């Protein structure tokens, strides 16, 4: 991931450390729920940035 698409690498490293610290205090179920929420948010943001919905792009690949 380049810096113009996300956080610069130093900030990404700090964020990763914060997430690791937070997830150590969470149950496995909570970590999986968090991962699902993050995945949904990333997918939604990508959808907003794209010019076509993901389903239309996927149909074109078949």
PDB file of N, CA and C in Angstrom:
ATOM      1  N   UNK A   1       0.848  -1.173   0.000  1.00  0.00           N
ATOM      2  CA  UNK A   1       0.000   0.000   0.000  1.00  0.00           C
ATOM      3  C   UNK A   1       0.890   1.231   0.000  1.00  0.00           C
ATOM      4  N   UNK A   2       0.674   2.139  -0.908  1.00  0.00           N
ATOM      5  CA  UNK A   2       1.479   3.344  -0.958  1.00  0.00           C
ATOM      6  C   UNK A   2       0.940   4.367   0.027  1.00  0.00           C
ATOM      7  N   UNK A   3       1.764   5.355   0.349  1.00  0.00           N
ATOM      8  CA  UNK A   3       1.391   6.361   1.336  1.00  0.00           C
ATOM      9  C   UNK A   3       0.176   7.167   0.898  1.00  0.00           C
ATOM     10  N   UNK A   4      -0.012   7.375  -0.404  1.00  0.00           N
ATOM     11  CA  UNK A   4      -1.159   8.168  -0.837  1.00  0.00           C
ATOM     12  C   UNK A   4      -2.457   7.372  -0.776  1.00  0.00           C
ATOM     13  N   UNK A   5      -2.407   6.086  -0.570  1.00  0.00           N
ATOM     14  CA  UNK A   5      -3.608   5.266  -0.459  1.00  0.00           C
ATOM     15  C   UNK A   5      -3.980   4.976   0.986  1.00  0.00           C
ATOM     16  N   UNK A   6      -3.104   5.193   1.896  1.00  0.00           N
ATOM     17  CA  UNK A   6      -3.382   4.877   3.291  1.00  0.00           C
ATOM     18  C   UNK A   6      -2.427   5.618   4.195  1.00  0.00           C
ATOM     19  N   UNK A   7      -2.211   5.063   5.350  1.00  0.00           N
ATOM     20  CA  UNK A   7      -1.315   5.690   6.310  1.00  0.00           C
ATOM     21  C   UNK A   7       0.138   5.463   5.918  1.00  0.00           C
ATOM     22  N   UNK A   8       0.997   6.454   6.200  1.00  0.00           N
ATOM     23  CA  UNK A   8       2.439   6.231   5.997  1.00  0.00           C
ATOM     24  C   UNK A   8       2.900   5.060   6.868  1.00  0.00           C
ATOM     25  N   UNK A   9       3.975   4.430   6.465  1.00  0.00           N
ATOM     26  CA  UNK A   9       4.406   3.194   7.130  1.00  0.00           C
ATOM     27  C   UNK A   9       4.660   3.370   8.623  1.00  0.00           C
ATOM     28  N   UNK A  10       5.192   4.514   9.060  1.00  0.00           N
ATOM     29  CA  UNK A  10       5.429   4.690  10.497  1.00  0.00           C
ATOM     30  C   UNK A  10       4.115   4.751  11.271  1.00  0.00           C
ATOM     31  N   UNK A  11       3.118   5.413  10.719  1.00  0.00           N
ATOM     32  CA  UNK A  11       1.814   5.446  11.382  1.00  0.00           C
ATOM     33  C   UNK A  11       1.137   4.082  11.331  1.00  0.00           C
ATOM     34  N   UNK A  12       1.321   3.376  10.233  1.00  0.00           N
ATOM     35  CA  UNK A  12       0.738   2.043  10.112  1.00  0.00           C
ATOM     36  C   UNK A  12       1.355   1.112  11.151  1.00  0.00           C
ATOM     37  N   UNK A  13       2.651   1.224  11.384  1.00  0.00           N
ATOM     38  CA  UNK A  13       3.320   0.401  12.399  1.00  0.00           C
ATOM     39  C   UNK A  13       2.777   0.705  13.787  1.00  0.00           C
ATOM     40  N   UNK A  14       2.589   1.985  14.077  1.00  0.00           N
ATOM     41  CA  UNK A  14       2.041   2.366  15.386  1.00  0.00           C
ATOM     42  C   UNK A  14       0.613   1.864  15.546  1.00  0.00           C
ATOM     43  N   UNK A  15      -0.176   1.972  14.486  1.00  0.00           N
ATOM     44  CA  UNK A  15      -1.549   1.479  14.534  1.00  0.00           C
ATOM     45  C   UNK A  15      -1.569  -0.030  14.757  1.00  0.00           C
ATOM     46  N   UNK A  16      -0.707  -0.752  14.054  1.00  0.00           N
ATOM     47  CA  UNK A  16      -0.639  -2.207  14.212  1.00  0.00           C
ATOM     48  C   UNK A  16      -0.291  -2.580  15.653  1.00  0.00           C
ATOM     49  N   UNK A  17       0.637  -1.852  16.253  1.00  0.00           N
ATOM     50  CA  UNK A  17       1.015  -2.121  17.642  1.00  0.00           C
ATOM     51  C   UNK A  17      -0.156  -1.859  18.588  1.00  0.00           C
ATOM     52  N   UNK A  18      -0.902  -0.786  18.345  1.00  0.00           N
ATOM     53  CA  UNK A  18      -2.075  -0.481  19.164  1.00  0.00           C
ATOM     54  C   UNK A  18      -3.128  -1.578  19.041  1.00  0.00           C
ATOM     55  N   UNK A  19      -3.358  -2.032  17.828  1.00  0.00           N
ATOM     56  CA  UNK A  19      -4.357  -3.083  17.604  1.00  0.00           C
ATOM     57  C   UNK A  19      -3.922  -4.374  18.283  1.00  0.00           C
ATOM     58  N   UNK A  20      -2.635  -4.729  18.156  1.00  0.00           N
ATOM     59  CA  UNK A  20      -2.137  -5.937  18.830  1.00  0.00           C
ATOM     60  C   UNK A  20      -2.347  -5.840  20.331  1.00  0.00           C
ATOM     61  N   UNK A  21      -2.027  -4.679  20.899  1.00  0.00           N
ATOM     62  CA  UNK A  21      -2.212  -4.497  22.334  1.00  0.00           C
ATOM     63  C   UNK A  21      -3.665  -4.618  22.755  1.00  0.00           C
ATOM     64  N   UNK A  22      -4.546  -4.027  21.972  1.00  0.00           N
ATOM     65  CA  UNK A  22      -5.974  -4.074  22.294  1.00  0.00           C
ATOM     66  C   UNK A  22      -6.533  -5.483  22.145  1.00  0.00           C
ATOM     67  N   UNK A  23      -6.117  -6.182  21.102  1.00  0.00           N
ATOM     68  CA  UNK A  23      -6.681  -7.514  20.866  1.00  0.00           C
ATOM     69  C   UNK A  23      -6.188  -8.543  21.882  1.00  0.00           C
ATOM     70  N   UNK A  24      -5.073  -8.293  22.519  1.00  0.00           N
ATOM     71  CA  UNK A  24      -4.603  -9.215  23.568  1.00  0.00           C
ATOM     72  C   UNK A  24      -5.588  -9.275  24.726  1.00  0.00           C
ATOM     73  N   UNK A  25      -6.307  -8.174  24.929  1.00  0.00           N
ATOM     74  CA  UNK A  25      -7.256  -8.104  26.040  1.00  0.00           C
ATOM     75  C   UNK A  25      -8.662  -8.554  25.634  1.00  0.00           C
ATOM     76  N   UNK A  26      -8.835  -8.972  24.395  1.00  0.00           N
ATOM     77  CA  UNK A  26     -10.155  -9.356  23.891  1.00  0.00           C
ATOM     78  C   UNK A  26     -10.264 -10.877  23.783  1.00  0.00           C
ATOM     79  N   UNK A  27     -11.495 -11.350  23.854  1.00  0.00           N
ATOM     80  CA  UNK A  27     -11.727 -12.778  23.635  1.00  0.00           C
ATOM     81  C   UNK A  27     -11.589 -13.078  22.145  1.00  0.00           C
ATOM     82  N   UNK A  28     -11.475 -14.349  21.829  1.00  0.00           N
ATOM     83  CA  UNK A  28     -11.370 -14.758  20.416  1.00  0.00           C
ATOM     84  C   UNK A  28     -12.600 -14.298  19.639  1.00  0.00           C
ATOM     85  N   UNK A  29     -13.765 -14.435  20.253  1.00  0.00           N
ATOM     86  CA  UNK A  29     -15.022 -14.019  19.617  1.00  0.00           C
ATOM     87  C   UNK A  29     -15.017 -12.513  19.323  1.00  0.00           C
ATOM     88  N   UNK A  30     -14.525 -11.727  20.267  1.00  0.00           N
ATOM     89  CA  UNK A  30     -14.462 -10.277  20.060  1.00  0.00           C
ATOM     90  C   UNK A  30     -13.496  -9.920  18.931  1.00  0.00           C
ATOM     91  N   UNK A  31     -12.366 -10.614  18.869  1.00  0.00           N
ATOM     92  CA  UNK A  31     -11.388 -10.361  17.807  1.00  0.00           C
ATOM     93  C   UNK A  31     -11.994 -10.696  16.448  1.00  0.00           C
ATOM     94  N   UNK A  32     -12.707 -11.810  16.362  1.00  0.00           N
ATOM     95  CA  UNK A  32     -13.343 -12.182  15.099  1.00  0.00           C
ATOM     96  C   UNK A  32     -14.428 -11.177  14.702  1.00  0.00           C
ATOM     97  N   UNK A  33     -15.191 -10.688  15.676  1.00  0.00           N
ATOM     98  CA  UNK A  33     -16.200  -9.659  15.390  1.00  0.00           C
ATOM     99  C   UNK A  33     -15.538  -8.381  14.891  1.00  0.00           C
ATOM    100  N   UNK A  34     -14.432  -7.998  15.523  1.00  0.00           N
ATOM    101  CA  UNK A  34     -13.699  -6.809  15.089  1.00  0.00           C
ATOM    102  C   UNK A  34     -13.179  -6.983  13.667  1.00  0.00           C
ATOM    103  N   UNK A  35     -12.630  -8.149  13.377  1.00  0.00           N
ATOM    104  CA  UNK A  35     -12.126  -8.413  12.025  1.00  0.00           C
ATOM    105  C   UNK A  35     -13.249  -8.319  11.000  1.00  0.00           C
ATOM    106  N   UNK A  36     -14.419  -8.847  11.334  1.00  0.00           N
ATOM    107  CA  UNK A  36     -15.568  -8.753  10.425  1.00  0.00           C
ATOM    108  C   UNK A  36     -15.974  -7.302  10.189  1.00  0.00           C
ATOM    109  N   UNK A  37     -16.014  -6.519  11.269  1.00  0.00           N
ATOM    110  CA  UNK A  37     -16.394  -5.106  11.128  1.00  0.00           C
ATOM    111  C   UNK A  37     -15.389  -4.351  10.267  1.00  0.00           C
ATOM    112  N   UNK A  38     -14.105  -4.595  10.499  1.00  0.00           N
ATOM    113  CA  UNK A  38     -13.076  -3.919   9.713  1.00  0.00           C
ATOM    114  C   UNK A  38     -13.162  -4.322   8.245  1.00  0.00           C
ATOM    115  N   UNK A  39     -13.369  -5.592   7.991  1.00  0.00           N
ATOM    116  CA  UNK A  39     -13.493  -6.077   6.616  1.00  0.00           C
ATOM    117  C   UNK A  39     -14.676  -5.411   5.914  1.00  0.00           C
ATOM    118  N   UNK A  40     -15.815  -5.314   6.614  1.00  0.00           N
ATOM    119  CA  UNK A  40     -16.995  -4.659   6.039  1.00  0.00           C
ATOM    120  C   UNK A  40     -16.727  -3.185   5.750  1.00  0.00           C
ATOM    121  N   UNK A  41     -16.030  -2.514   6.655  1.00  0.00           N
ATOM    122  CA  UNK A  41     -15.729  -1.086   6.467  1.00  0.00           C
ATOM    123  C   UNK A  41     -14.785  -0.879   5.285  1.00  0.00           C
ATOM    124  N   UNK A  42     -13.773  -1.717   5.177  1.00  0.00           N
ATOM    125  CA  UNK A  42     -12.836  -1.613   4.050  1.00  0.00           C
ATOM    126  C   UNK A  42     -13.570  -1.838   2.740  1.00  0.00           C
ATOM    127  N   UNK A  43     -14.419  -2.841   2.703  1.00  0.00           N
ATOM    128  CA  UNK A  43     -15.191  -3.126   1.489  1.00  0.00           C
ATOM    129  C   UNK A  43     -16.090  -1.937   1.125  1.00  0.00           C
ATOM    130  N   UNK A  44     -16.744  -1.344   2.114  1.00  0.00           N
ATOM    131  CA  UNK A  44     -17.628  -0.202   1.860  1.00  0.00           C
ATOM    132  C   UNK A  44     -16.842   0.997   1.336  1.00  0.00           C
ATOM    133  N   UNK A  45     -15.676   1.248   1.908  1.00  0.00           N
ATOM    134  CA  UNK A  45     -14.866   2.385   1.440  1.00  0.00           C
ATOM    135  C   UNK A  45     -14.352   2.160   0.029  1.00  0.00           C
ATOM    136  N   UNK A  46     -13.964   0.943  -0.278  1.00  0.00           N
ATOM    137  CA  UNK A  46     -13.530   0.643  -1.648  1.00  0.00           C
ATOM    138  C   UNK A  46     -14.678   0.839  -2.624  1.00  0.00           C
ATOM    139  N   UNK A  47     -15.862   0.449  -2.206  1.00  0.00           N
ATOM    140  CA  UNK A  47     -17.049   0.593  -3.053  1.00  0.00           C
ATOM    141  C   UNK A  47     -17.318   2.072  -3.351  1.00  0.00           C
ATOM    142  N   UNK A  48     -17.163   2.914  -2.355  1.00  0.00           N
ATOM    143  CA  UNK A  48     -17.382   4.351  -2.538  1.00  0.00           C
ATOM    144  C   UNK A  48     -16.356   4.924  -3.503  1.00  0.00           C
ATOM    145  N   UNK A  49     -15.110   4.455  -3.414  1.00  0.00           N
ATOM    146  CA  UNK A  49     -14.049   4.980  -4.288  1.00  0.00           C
ATOM    147  C   UNK A  49     -14.163   4.476  -5.716  1.00  0.00           C
ATOM    148  N   UNK A  50     -14.817   3.357  -5.909  1.00  0.00           N
ATOM    149  CA  UNK A  50     -14.885   2.787  -7.251  1.00  0.00           C
ATOM    150  C   UNK A  50     -15.965   3.483  -8.066  1.00  0.00           C
ATOM    151  N   UNK A  51     -15.887   3.361  -9.355  1.00  0.00           N
ATOM    152  CA  UNK A  51     -16.877   3.988 -10.230  1.00  0.00           C
ATOM    153  C   UNK A  51     -18.035   3.069 -10.538  1.00  0.00           C
ATOM    154  N   UNK A  52     -17.886   1.771 -10.231  1.00  0.00           N
ATOM    155  CA  UNK A  52     -18.963   0.795 -10.412  1.00  0.00           C
ATOM    156  C   UNK A  52     -19.091  -0.041  -9.148  1.00  0.00           C
ATOM    157  N   UNK A  53     -20.279  -0.520  -8.837  1.00  0.00           N
ATOM    158  CA  UNK A  53     -20.419  -1.431  -7.691  1.00  0.00           C
ATOM    159  C   UNK A  53     -19.602  -2.709  -7.901  1.00  0.00           C
ATOM    160  N   UNK A  54     -19.184  -3.322  -6.831  1.00  0.00           N
ATOM    161  CA  UNK A  54     -18.344  -4.528  -6.890  1.00  0.00           C
ATOM    162  C   UNK A  54     -19.026  -5.648  -7.658  1.00  0.00           C
ATOM    163  N   UNK A  55     -20.327  -5.789  -7.524  1.00  0.00           N
ATOM    164  CA  UNK A  55     -21.029  -6.871  -8.228  1.00  0.00           C
ATOM    165  C   UNK A  55     -20.891  -6.723  -9.736  1.00  0.00           C
ATOM    166  N   UNK A  56     -20.993  -5.500 -10.237  1.00  0.00           N
ATOM    167  CA  UNK A  56     -20.860  -5.283 -11.681  1.00  0.00           C
ATOM    168  C   UNK A  56     -19.452  -5.619 -12.154  1.00  0.00           C
ATOM    169  N   UNK A  57     -18.443  -5.267 -11.361  1.00  0.00           N
ATOM    170  CA  UNK A  57     -17.060  -5.587 -11.731  1.00  0.00           C
ATOM    171  C   UNK A  57     -16.856  -7.091 -11.730  1.00  0.00           C
ATOM    172  N   UNK A  58     -17.428  -7.784 -10.743  1.00  0.00           N
ATOM    173  CA  UNK A  58     -17.259  -9.235 -10.642  1.00  0.00           C
ATOM    174  C   UNK A  58     -17.920  -9.947 -11.817  1.00  0.00           C
ATOM    175  N   UNK A  59     -19.046  -9.458 -12.268  1.00  0.00           N
ATOM    176  CA  UNK A  59     -19.740 -10.080 -13.399  1.00  0.00           C
ATOM    177  C   UNK A  59     -18.885  -9.998 -14.648  1.00  0.00           C
ATOM    178  N   UNK A  60     -18.174  -8.897 -14.833  1.00  0.00           N
ATOM    179  CA  UNK A  60     -17.332  -8.727 -16.007  1.00  0.00           C
ATOM    180  C   UNK A  60     -16.145  -9.664 -16.043  1.00  0.00           C
ATOM    181  N   UNK A  61     -15.775 -10.236 -14.916  1.00  0.00           N
ATOM    182  CA  UNK A  61     -14.604 -11.124 -14.848  1.00  0.00           C
ATOM    183  C   UNK A  61     -14.936 -12.553 -15.236  1.00  0.00           C
ATOM    184  N   UNK A  62     -16.174 -12.943 -15.211  1.00  0.00           N
ATOM    185  CA  UNK A  62     -16.562 -14.338 -15.486  1.00  0.00           C
ATOM    186  C   UNK A  62     -16.274 -14.749 -16.901  1.00  0.00           C
TER     187      UNK A  62
END
